[in-house]
Short mmCIF file of C-alpha atoms in Angstrom, two decimals:
data_model
loop_
_atom_site.label_atom_id
_atom_site.label_comp_id
_atom_site.label_asym_id
_atom_site.label_seq_id
_atom_site.Cartn_x
_atom_site.Cartn_y
_atom_site.Cartn_z
CA MET A 14 120.91 111.05 90.43
CA ALA A 15 124.31 109.49 89.91
CA PHE A 16 127.38 111.35 91.12
CA ASN A 17 130.84 110.70 89.77
CA PHE A 18 133.45 112.03 92.14
CA GLY A 19 136.71 113.17 90.67
CA GLY A 20 135.95 112.94 86.95
CA ALA A 21 135.17 115.59 84.45
CA SER A 22 131.76 115.39 82.88
CA SER A 23 130.27 116.75 79.71
CA SER A 24 127.31 119.06 79.86
CA ALA A 25 125.27 116.90 77.48
CA SER A 26 123.45 115.19 80.33
CA LEU A 27 123.04 116.85 83.69
CA SER A 28 120.97 114.20 85.41
CA GLY A 29 124.05 112.05 85.69
CA THR A 30 126.59 114.82 86.11
CA GLY A 31 129.36 114.15 88.53
CA PHE A 32 131.26 116.09 91.07
CA GLY A 33 133.93 117.57 88.94
CA ALA A 34 131.53 118.53 86.17
CA ALA A 35 132.13 122.26 86.36
CA THR A 36 134.07 122.26 83.09
CA THR A 37 132.49 121.32 79.82
CA THR A 38 135.37 121.18 77.34
CA SER A 39 136.06 117.64 76.19
CA ALA A 40 139.82 118.18 76.48
CA SER A 41 139.72 118.31 80.27
CA THR A 42 140.35 114.84 81.60
CA GLY A 43 140.20 115.28 85.36
CA PHE A 44 143.26 114.33 87.35
CA GLY A 45 145.04 112.20 84.76
CA PHE A 46 148.81 112.02 85.03
CA GLY A 47 150.89 112.48 81.92
CA THR A 48 148.03 113.47 79.64
CA GLY A 49 149.02 117.12 79.25
CA GLY A 50 151.25 118.57 76.66
CA THR A 51 153.88 119.89 79.05
CA GLY A 52 154.45 117.44 81.84
CA ALA A 53 153.21 115.71 84.94
CA PHE A 54 149.50 116.53 85.22
CA GLY A 55 146.90 116.51 82.47
CA GLY A 56 143.66 118.36 82.33
CA PHE A 57 143.44 121.90 83.58
CA GLY A 58 145.94 124.24 82.02
CA SER A 59 147.01 121.79 79.34
CA THR A 60 144.21 122.62 76.95
CA THR A 61 143.51 125.66 74.86
CA THR A 62 140.80 127.64 76.58
CA THR A 63 138.89 130.77 75.80
CA ALA A 64 136.81 133.13 77.83
CA GLY A 65 133.60 131.68 76.45
CA ALA A 66 130.79 130.24 78.51
CA GLY A 67 131.84 126.64 77.91
CA SER A 68 135.50 127.15 78.87
CA SER A 69 137.03 125.74 82.01
CA PHE A 70 138.35 129.23 82.80
CA SER A 71 134.92 130.69 83.36
CA PHE A 72 135.76 134.05 84.95
CA SER A 73 132.53 134.04 86.90
CA THR A 74 133.56 135.17 90.32
CA PRO A 75 131.53 135.08 93.48
CA SER A 76 130.10 138.29 94.81
CA ASN A 77 131.83 137.68 98.13
CA ALA A 78 134.97 135.61 97.89
CA GLY A 79 135.22 135.14 101.63
CA ALA A 80 131.71 133.77 102.13
CA SER A 81 130.10 130.57 100.99
CA LEU A 82 128.45 131.07 97.62
CA PHE A 83 126.55 127.80 97.56
CA GLY A 84 125.22 127.64 101.07
CA ASN A 85 126.91 127.10 104.37
CA THR A 86 127.58 123.39 104.24
CA GLN A 87 128.59 123.27 107.90
CA ASN A 88 125.11 124.15 109.05
CA LYS A 89 122.94 121.08 109.27
CA GLY A 90 119.95 122.25 107.33
CA PHE A 91 116.57 120.75 106.92
CA GLY A 92 113.73 120.95 104.48
CA PHE A 93 115.04 121.94 101.10
CA PRO A 94 118.76 121.87 100.38
CA SER A 95 120.83 124.97 100.53
CA ALA A 96 121.63 126.84 97.37
CA LEU A 97 123.43 129.98 96.43
CA GLY A 98 123.25 133.01 98.64
CA SER A 99 124.96 134.96 101.33
CA SER A 100 125.75 133.48 104.68
CA ALA A 101 124.54 136.54 106.52
CA PRO A 102 121.76 135.35 108.81
CA ALA A 103 119.92 138.63 108.88
CA ALA A 104 119.24 138.69 105.16
CA ALA A 105 115.58 138.12 104.54
CA GLY A 106 115.91 138.01 100.78
CA PHE A 107 116.11 135.04 98.47
CA GLY A 108 119.89 134.69 98.63
CA GLY A 109 120.19 135.00 102.39
CA ALA A 110 117.41 132.61 103.30
CA LEU A 111 118.22 130.15 100.58
CA GLY A 112 121.95 129.73 101.09
CA GLY A 113 122.93 131.12 104.47
CA ALA A 114 120.28 129.35 106.49
CA GLY A 115 120.91 126.08 104.72
CA LEU A 116 117.21 125.30 104.77
CA GLY A 117 116.30 125.58 101.13
CA PHE A 118 113.78 128.09 99.94
CA GLY A 119 112.38 130.43 102.49
CA GLY A 120 112.09 134.08 103.41
CA PHE A 121 111.85 135.34 99.88
CA GLY A 122 111.72 138.99 100.75
CA GLY A 123 113.78 140.04 97.80
CA ILE A 124 116.51 138.95 95.44
CA GLN A 125 120.09 140.07 95.63
CA PRO A 126 121.18 140.06 92.01
CA ALA A 127 124.81 140.81 92.88
CA GLN A 128 125.17 137.28 94.23
CA ASN A 129 124.00 135.72 90.99
CA GLN A 130 125.85 137.99 88.53
CA GLY A 131 129.30 136.82 87.49
CA GLY A 132 131.99 138.41 85.36
CA VAL A 133 135.16 140.32 85.88
CA PHE A 134 133.72 143.58 84.56
CA ASN A 135 131.00 144.05 87.19
CA GLN A 136 132.88 142.94 90.29
CA GLN A 137 134.87 144.94 92.75
CA ALA A 138 138.55 145.57 92.18
CA SER A 139 139.65 143.30 95.02
CA GLN A 140 137.61 140.40 93.71
CA SER A 141 138.98 140.92 90.21
CA SER A 142 142.49 140.94 91.64
CA GLN A 143 141.84 137.70 93.50
CA LEU A 144 140.52 136.07 90.36
CA PHE A 145 143.57 137.25 88.43
CA ASN A 146 145.85 135.84 91.13
CA THR A 147 143.98 132.53 90.98
CA ALA A 148 144.35 132.37 87.21
CA SER A 149 148.05 133.21 87.52
CA ALA A 150 148.56 130.45 90.07
CA LEU A 151 146.86 127.95 87.80
CA SER A 152 148.39 128.93 84.48
CA ALA A 153 151.67 130.83 84.85
CA PRO A 154 153.21 131.01 88.33
CA SER A 155 156.58 132.75 88.58
CA VAL A 156 158.03 131.59 91.87
CA LEU A 157 161.23 129.84 90.76
CA SER A 158 161.48 131.23 87.20
CA ASP A 159 162.47 127.88 85.70
CA GLU A 160 160.86 124.67 84.47
CA ARG A 161 159.72 123.87 88.03
CA ASP A 162 157.07 126.59 87.71
CA SER A 163 155.17 124.35 85.26
CA ILE A 164 155.13 121.56 87.86
CA LEU A 165 153.95 124.09 90.44
CA ALA A 166 151.18 125.15 88.06
CA ARG A 167 150.06 121.53 87.78
CA TRP A 168 150.09 121.21 91.55
CA ASN A 169 148.04 124.40 91.92
CA GLN A 170 145.58 123.05 89.35
CA LEU A 171 145.22 119.84 91.31
CA GLN A 172 144.58 121.79 94.52
CA ALA A 173 142.05 124.00 92.76
CA PHE A 174 140.29 120.95 91.36
CA TRP A 175 140.18 119.37 94.81
CA GLY A 176 139.19 122.63 96.55
CA VAL A 177 141.85 122.64 99.29
CA GLY A 178 145.31 124.05 99.77
CA LYS A 179 147.20 127.17 98.79
CA GLY A 180 148.32 128.26 95.34
CA TYR A 181 151.74 129.91 95.15
CA PHE A 182 152.23 132.05 92.06
CA SER A 183 154.71 134.76 93.08
CA SER A 184 157.51 135.07 95.59
CA SER A 185 156.38 138.57 96.57
CA THR A 186 152.64 137.93 96.83
CA PRO A 187 150.77 135.80 99.40
CA PRO A 188 149.39 132.53 98.04
CA VAL A 189 145.80 132.07 96.95
CA GLU A 190 143.55 130.08 99.26
CA PHE A 191 141.67 127.32 97.42
CA SER A 192 138.29 126.28 98.78
CA GLN A 193 135.46 124.22 97.37
CA GLU A 194 133.68 127.44 96.43
CA ASN A 195 136.33 128.45 93.88
CA PRO A 196 135.14 128.39 90.26
CA PHE A 197 137.60 125.67 89.29
CA CYS A 198 136.63 123.10 91.92
CA ARG A 199 135.56 119.88 90.26
CA PHE A 200 133.39 118.60 93.11
CA LYS A 201 130.26 120.39 91.97
CA ALA A 202 126.99 119.11 90.68
CA VAL A 203 123.44 120.32 90.21
CA GLY A 204 120.48 118.70 91.92
CA TYR A 205 116.82 119.55 92.26
CA SER A 206 114.75 120.71 95.20
CA CYS A 207 111.05 121.21 95.66
CA VAL A 208 109.70 124.72 95.46
CA PRO A 209 107.39 125.60 98.39
CA ASP A 210 103.84 126.20 97.28
CA VAL A 211 102.58 127.87 100.46
CA LYS A 212 101.68 131.53 100.50
CA ASP A 213 102.99 134.26 102.73
CA GLU A 214 99.48 134.64 104.18
CA ASP A 215 99.67 131.08 105.52
CA GLY A 216 102.30 132.29 107.99
CA LEU A 217 104.33 129.08 108.12
CA VAL A 218 107.80 129.36 109.64
CA ALA A 219 110.07 126.32 110.07
CA LEU A 220 112.26 126.02 113.16
CA ALA A 221 115.25 123.67 113.34
CA LEU A 222 115.59 122.32 116.86
CA ASN A 223 118.69 120.63 118.23
CA LYS A 224 116.58 117.92 119.85
CA ARG A 225 115.25 114.51 118.95
CA GLU A 226 111.75 114.12 117.55
CA ALA A 227 110.51 112.15 120.57
CA GLU A 228 111.81 114.79 122.94
CA VAL A 229 110.20 117.58 120.93
CA ARG A 230 106.85 115.81 120.83
CA SER A 231 106.91 115.15 124.56
CA GLN A 232 107.79 118.80 125.29
CA GLN A 233 105.67 120.32 122.54
CA GLN A 234 103.32 122.17 124.89
CA GLN A 235 106.21 123.63 126.89
CA LEU A 236 107.91 124.75 123.68
CA VAL A 237 104.74 126.44 122.48
CA GLU A 238 104.37 128.29 125.78
CA SER A 239 108.03 129.33 125.71
CA LEU A 240 107.71 130.59 122.13
CA HIS A 241 104.63 132.56 123.12
CA LYS A 242 106.60 134.23 125.91
CA VAL A 243 109.51 134.97 123.59
CA LEU A 244 107.14 136.54 121.06
CA GLY A 245 105.87 138.98 123.68
CA GLY A 246 103.23 136.99 125.55
CA ASN A 247 100.40 138.98 123.95
CA PRO A 248 97.08 137.34 124.93
CA THR A 249 95.66 138.08 121.46
CA LEU A 250 98.38 135.95 119.85
CA SER A 251 98.55 132.17 119.92
CA VAL A 252 101.31 129.90 118.66
CA ASN A 253 100.14 126.83 116.73
CA VAL A 254 102.14 123.85 115.50
CA GLU A 255 101.56 122.78 111.90
CA GLY A 256 103.77 119.69 111.98
CA VAL A 257 106.83 118.02 113.49
CA ARG A 258 109.23 115.71 111.67
CA ALA A 259 112.66 114.23 112.32
CA LEU A 260 115.84 115.44 110.60
CA PRO A 261 119.31 113.90 110.29
CA ASP A 262 121.88 114.32 113.06
CA ASP A 263 119.26 114.07 115.84
CA GLN A 264 117.55 117.30 114.83
CA THR A 265 113.87 118.08 114.45
CA GLU A 266 111.88 120.43 112.26
CA MET A 267 108.83 122.10 113.78
CA ILE A 268 106.58 124.26 111.58
CA ILE A 269 104.60 126.90 113.43
CA TYR A 270 102.24 129.74 112.61
CA LEU A 271 100.92 132.65 114.65
CA VAL A 272 97.22 133.49 114.93
CA GLU A 273 96.09 136.97 115.96
CA ARG A 274 92.60 137.39 117.38
CA SER A 275 90.85 140.75 117.20
CA PRO A 276 88.40 142.05 119.85
CA ASN A 277 85.43 141.56 117.52
CA GLY A 278 86.05 137.79 117.47
CA THR A 279 87.72 137.43 114.08
CA SER A 280 91.17 135.89 113.71
CA LYS A 281 93.85 135.83 111.06
CA ARG A 282 97.31 134.42 110.63
CA VAL A 283 100.36 136.61 110.91
CA PRO A 284 102.23 136.67 107.57
CA ALA A 285 105.29 134.47 107.42
CA SER A 286 107.55 137.34 106.34
CA THR A 287 106.52 139.41 109.36
CA LEU A 288 107.07 136.55 111.82
CA TYR A 289 110.39 135.63 110.22
CA SER A 290 111.67 139.23 110.31
CA TYR A 291 110.75 139.48 113.98
CA MET A 292 112.56 136.23 114.78
CA GLU A 293 115.68 137.36 112.90
CA GLN A 294 116.30 140.21 115.32
CA MET A 295 119.43 139.75 117.40
CA ASN A 296 117.70 139.78 120.78
CA MET A 297 115.11 137.28 119.52
CA LYS A 298 117.79 135.02 118.12
CA SER A 299 119.53 134.73 121.46
CA GLN A 300 116.27 133.84 123.19
CA LEU A 301 115.40 131.27 120.52
CA GLN A 302 118.85 129.71 120.82
CA GLN A 303 118.23 129.19 124.52
CA LEU A 304 115.19 127.11 123.52
CA GLY A 305 117.34 124.97 121.23
CA VAL A 306 116.36 126.68 117.97
CA LEU A 307 119.24 126.50 115.50
CA MET A 308 117.65 128.50 112.69
CA ALA A 309 114.34 129.72 111.35
CA VAL A 310 113.12 129.81 107.76
CA SER A 311 110.03 131.38 106.29
CA ARG A 312 108.05 128.93 104.18
CA THR A 313 106.89 131.09 101.31
CA ALA A 314 106.61 130.41 97.60
CA LEU A 315 108.72 132.04 94.91
CA SER A 316 107.20 134.86 92.96
CA PRO A 317 107.37 134.57 89.15
CA ALA A 318 109.92 137.39 88.99
CA GLN A 319 112.15 135.74 91.61
CA LEU A 320 111.92 132.39 89.88
CA LYS A 321 112.74 133.89 86.51
CA GLN A 322 115.74 135.78 87.82
CA LEU A 323 117.02 132.69 89.65
CA LEU A 324 116.82 130.53 86.54
CA GLN A 325 118.29 133.12 84.20
CA ASN A 326 121.39 133.80 86.32
CA PRO A 327 123.56 130.73 86.97
CA PRO A 328 125.15 130.55 90.43
CA ALA A 329 128.71 131.77 90.81
CA GLY A 330 131.21 129.09 89.90
CA VAL A 331 128.70 126.99 87.94
CA ASP A 332 129.18 126.78 84.19
CA PRO A 333 126.30 128.47 82.31
CA ILE A 334 126.05 125.53 79.93
CA ILE A 335 125.62 123.11 82.83
CA TRP A 336 123.02 125.42 84.37
CA GLU A 337 121.09 125.56 81.10
CA GLN A 338 121.29 121.78 80.79
CA ALA A 339 119.98 121.49 84.36
CA LYS A 340 116.93 123.52 83.39
CA VAL A 341 116.39 121.31 80.35
CA ASP A 342 116.72 118.07 82.36
CA ASN A 343 114.38 119.27 85.12
CA PRO A 344 111.88 116.40 85.52
CA ASP A 345 109.13 118.71 86.80
CA PRO A 346 109.77 122.41 86.16
CA GLU A 347 106.54 123.35 87.92
CA LYS A 348 107.55 121.79 91.25
CA LEU A 349 111.35 121.43 91.11
CA ILE A 350 114.14 123.93 90.71
CA PRO A 351 117.86 123.27 90.12
CA VAL A 352 120.23 123.98 92.99
CA PRO A 353 124.04 123.63 93.02
CA MET A 354 125.81 121.18 95.30
CA VAL A 355 129.40 121.83 96.31
CA GLY A 356 131.62 119.39 98.14
CA PHE A 357 131.18 116.09 99.88
CA LYS A 358 129.51 117.62 102.93
CA GLU A 359 126.62 118.93 100.88
CA LEU A 360 126.27 115.59 99.12
CA LEU A 361 126.34 113.77 102.47
CA ARG A 362 123.73 116.16 103.86
CA ARG A 363 121.40 115.54 100.93
CA LEU A 364 121.97 111.79 101.25
CA LYS A 365 121.04 111.91 104.94
CA ILE A 366 117.91 113.90 104.17
CA GLN A 367 116.97 111.45 101.44
CA ASP A 368 117.47 108.49 103.78
CA GLN A 369 115.40 110.26 106.41
CA MET A 370 112.57 110.91 103.96
CA THR A 371 112.75 107.30 102.74
CA LYS A 372 112.38 106.07 106.32
CA GLN A 373 109.44 108.42 106.88
CA HIS A 374 107.77 107.23 103.68
CA GLN A 375 108.33 103.59 104.66
CA THR A 376 106.90 104.28 108.10
CA ARG A 377 103.85 105.92 106.54
CA VAL A 378 103.43 102.98 104.13
CA ASP A 379 103.60 100.55 107.07
CA ILE A 380 100.98 102.55 108.94
CA ILE A 381 98.71 102.56 105.89
CA SER A 382 99.25 98.82 105.44
CA ASN A 383 98.32 98.18 109.06
CA ASP A 384 95.24 100.37 108.70
CA ILE A 385 94.19 98.46 105.58
CA SER A 386 94.64 95.13 107.37
CA GLU A 387 92.61 96.41 110.31
CA LEU A 388 89.87 97.63 107.96
CA GLN A 389 89.79 94.27 106.21
CA ARG A 390 89.39 92.49 109.55
CA ASN A 391 86.66 94.92 110.54
CA GLN A 392 84.96 94.37 107.19
CA ALA A 393 84.99 90.60 107.65
CA THR A 394 83.63 90.97 111.20
CA THR A 395 80.96 93.39 110.02
CA ALA A 396 79.90 91.07 107.18
CA ALA A 397 79.55 88.17 109.64
CA LYS A 398 77.51 90.34 111.99
CA ILE A 399 75.28 91.49 109.14
CA THR A 400 74.59 87.87 108.17
CA GLN A 401 73.85 87.02 111.78
CA TYR A 402 71.50 90.00 112.15
CA LYS A 403 69.69 89.08 108.92
CA ARG A 404 69.08 85.60 110.23
CA LYS A 405 67.94 86.99 113.56
CA LEU A 406 65.65 89.45 111.76
CA MET A 407 64.08 86.60 109.81
CA ASP A 408 63.43 84.65 113.02
CA LEU A 409 61.95 87.68 114.72
CA SER A 410 59.75 88.36 111.69
CA HIS A 411 58.37 84.84 111.85
CA ARG A 412 57.74 85.19 115.58
CA VAL A 413 55.99 88.50 115.07
CA LEU A 414 53.87 86.99 112.31
CA GLN A 415 52.86 84.13 114.60
CA VAL A 416 51.94 86.58 117.33
CA LEU A 417 49.88 88.65 114.88
CA ILE A 418 48.09 85.52 113.69
CA LYS A 419 47.18 84.50 117.22
CA GLN A 420 46.11 88.02 118.07
CA GLU A 421 43.97 88.27 114.95
CA VAL A 422 42.39 84.89 115.68
CA GLN A 423 41.49 85.96 119.21
CA ARG A 424 40.16 89.28 117.97
CA LYS A 425 37.98 87.69 115.33
CA SER A 426 36.71 84.86 117.52
CA GLY A 427 32.87 84.86 117.71
CA TYR A 428 32.48 86.96 114.55
CA ALA A 429 31.11 85.70 111.27
CA ILE A 430 33.41 85.44 108.27
CA GLN A 431 33.45 88.74 106.41
CA LEU A 432 33.39 89.21 102.66
CA ASP A 433 37.04 90.20 102.26
CA GLU A 434 38.05 87.22 104.39
CA GLU A 435 36.00 84.96 102.16
CA HIS A 436 37.76 86.35 99.07
CA LEU A 437 41.12 85.84 100.74
CA ARG A 438 40.19 82.21 101.57
CA VAL A 439 39.22 81.54 97.96
CA GLN A 440 42.51 82.99 96.72
CA LEU A 441 44.48 80.87 99.17
CA GLU A 442 42.64 77.71 98.11
CA THR A 443 43.31 78.50 94.46
CA ILE A 444 47.01 78.98 95.13
CA GLN A 445 47.09 75.75 97.15
CA SER A 446 45.46 73.81 94.35
CA GLU A 447 47.91 75.19 91.81
CA LEU A 448 50.81 74.19 93.99
CA ASN A 449 49.43 70.68 94.54
CA ALA A 450 48.82 70.07 90.82
CA PRO A 451 51.17 67.32 89.53
CA THR A 452 52.15 69.23 86.41
CA GLN A 453 52.48 72.57 88.12
CA PHE A 454 54.88 73.99 90.67
CA LYS A 455 54.81 71.12 93.15
CA GLY A 456 55.77 68.54 90.56
CA ARG A 457 58.56 70.71 89.26
CA LEU A 458 59.79 71.32 92.77
CA ASN A 459 59.83 67.58 93.50
CA GLU A 460 61.72 66.94 90.28
CA LEU A 461 64.28 69.62 91.14
CA MET A 462 64.70 68.23 94.63
CA SER A 463 65.34 64.74 93.28
CA GLN A 464 67.93 66.07 90.83
CA ILE A 465 69.66 67.99 93.59
CA ARG A 466 69.82 64.85 95.76
CA MET A 467 71.27 62.82 92.88
CA GLN A 468 73.87 65.48 92.14
CA ASN A 469 74.86 65.65 95.78
CA HIS A 470 75.19 61.86 95.89
CA PHE A 471 77.27 61.66 92.73
CA GLY A 472 79.30 64.63 93.83
CA ALA A 473 80.14 62.96 97.12
CA VAL A 474 81.16 59.76 95.34
CA ARG A 475 83.26 61.66 92.81
CA SER A 476 84.88 63.74 95.52
CA GLU A 477 85.98 60.54 97.26
CA GLU A 478 87.48 59.10 94.03
CA ARG A 479 88.98 62.30 92.67
CA TYR A 480 92.76 62.53 92.49
CA ARG A 481 94.97 65.41 91.57
CA VAL A 482 98.48 65.09 90.20
CA ASP A 483 100.91 67.93 89.92
CA ALA A 484 101.81 68.94 86.36
CA ASP A 485 105.55 68.46 86.88
CA LEU A 486 105.00 65.08 88.51
CA LEU A 487 102.69 64.05 85.68
CA ARG A 488 105.35 65.06 83.16
CA GLU A 489 107.94 62.95 84.98
CA ILE A 490 105.59 59.97 85.05
CA LYS A 491 105.01 60.28 81.30
CA GLN A 492 108.73 60.48 80.68
CA HIS A 493 109.35 57.39 82.84
CA LEU A 494 106.63 55.40 81.09
CA LYS A 495 108.07 56.46 77.76
CA HIS A 496 111.49 55.15 78.75
CA GLN A 497 109.91 51.90 79.95
CA GLN A 498 108.07 51.55 76.64
CA GLU A 499 111.27 52.13 74.69
CA GLY A 500 113.06 49.52 76.82
CA LEU A 501 110.33 46.98 76.24
CA SER A 502 110.41 47.63 72.49
CA HIS A 503 114.15 47.11 72.41
CA LEU A 504 113.83 43.92 74.47
CA ILE A 505 111.15 42.58 72.12
CA SER A 506 113.35 43.29 69.10
CA VAL A 507 116.28 41.46 70.75
CA ILE A 508 114.07 38.46 71.56
CA LYS A 509 112.81 38.36 67.96
CA ASP A 510 116.40 38.39 66.66
CA ASP A 511 117.32 35.60 69.05
CA LEU A 512 114.32 33.53 67.93
CA ASP A 513 115.35 33.99 64.31
CA ASP A 514 118.88 32.83 65.15
CA ILE A 515 117.56 29.80 67.03
CA LYS A 516 115.35 28.91 64.08
CA THR A 517 118.31 29.19 61.74
CA ILE A 518 120.33 26.89 64.01
CA GLU A 519 117.49 24.38 64.16
CA ASP A 520 117.18 24.37 60.38
CA GLY A 521 120.92 23.83 60.05
CA LEU A 522 120.90 20.97 62.52
CA HIS A 523 117.92 19.39 60.79
CA ASP A 524 119.66 19.56 57.39
CA SER A 525 122.88 18.06 58.78
CA VAL A 526 121.04 15.15 60.43
CA HIS A 527 119.10 14.44 57.24
CA GLY A 528 122.31 14.38 55.20
CA ARG A 529 124.01 11.92 57.54
CA SER A 530 121.05 9.58 57.50
CA SER A 531 121.01 9.59 53.72
CA LYS A 532 124.71 8.73 53.59
CA LEU A 533 124.25 5.83 55.96
CA THR A 534 121.51 4.41 53.87
#
């Protein structure tokens, strides 16, 4: 996916949408100077906008203006990228686990529709007031009550686009704080993340550890024992590790599941939602933090109702047209789901995760390549051993046959020839006579042997006299010979012309001498 920082992008193609693609009207031109109709800054505020879905002034406010609506970008997440949701860590629903934990999809206990519903008519009065103040700061501030207010409006628009600063709109009202989560921030894009396909019954819970992968692997048994003690130390419960992989910023992801054994000998996994809810308790969190656990996420798949509600309701601050285009451009709707990305930190986090996964894939490819090379060497060694064993088997078979012959001769010594032995002798003599016949097999074999000897002799002679010339060298030799031939032809033509001239001179001299002699006479 290509990201274009700082420019406005149309919603016609989402796969290449840039940061700054929150608006979809073609009149918005980013941060151009002098392009507006009223003064210094062009773009936001200089175009005619409506309250429609494609307008830059999309009054889609976040459900909680003070919290991060697109995931806590300061938390170094792992697994799937963070998306919309509350930053409250105790929320076990879709929004809380998806955005607040910063770990992608997990802990889908329920959906909080208030976080996905935008609009000024269904929000609280304070949020509506804040949105109104933001719009006033961007469109019509009244601080100085002169033409400088238009310049201030442009400055507020620039700050809102960038996602930092304060917007002054009235001398009697505090300024509006601009953050990257405001609906008018241009540094927004939509990416795609994998949807977990594991079930709640699998009981998988991912733990983000503030340790390196090598350290976690070396202390894996101690971590498992410590987690077992934190979870109560029940002898019927056992903590198992599903996998360990490295994360950016020297962090590690460890996926665990809990197995409960009953007295009758059967065992089952504890559901992921149950284990995750237990770990989200305040007293458990403090104990897990002492073990270096930064966060925990339940690895459970989305239900059809949750997936439908997530796709139907665009995240707060994201244009509905861009969200619809993201769903259309989804390369694999069955396995991927669109998620918003806000700010450079989120983009950097996704880039680090992508680099980490690329390194892991390259490492796995190298391991597979080494295994293939080792298998090929083993195959060659095995083939050589098989050939050797076949030859050894043939020798042993001949030795065994010789032993059997000697044993049979000793056993039959002193006995008269039996009838079946007589028949066998007659058959052997018949076969021997057929082989010795000149026109039969022996003659043909001798002829074949003589031909093989002749071919080997001629082949050896030809192999000694055989030369091989490279095609390019042969082409150069042909070109050189061609030039030589042309030179010789030109030289021959010059010599012929010279001979003709000499003959003409000789004829002239002969005529002059004959004329003088005739005059003398």
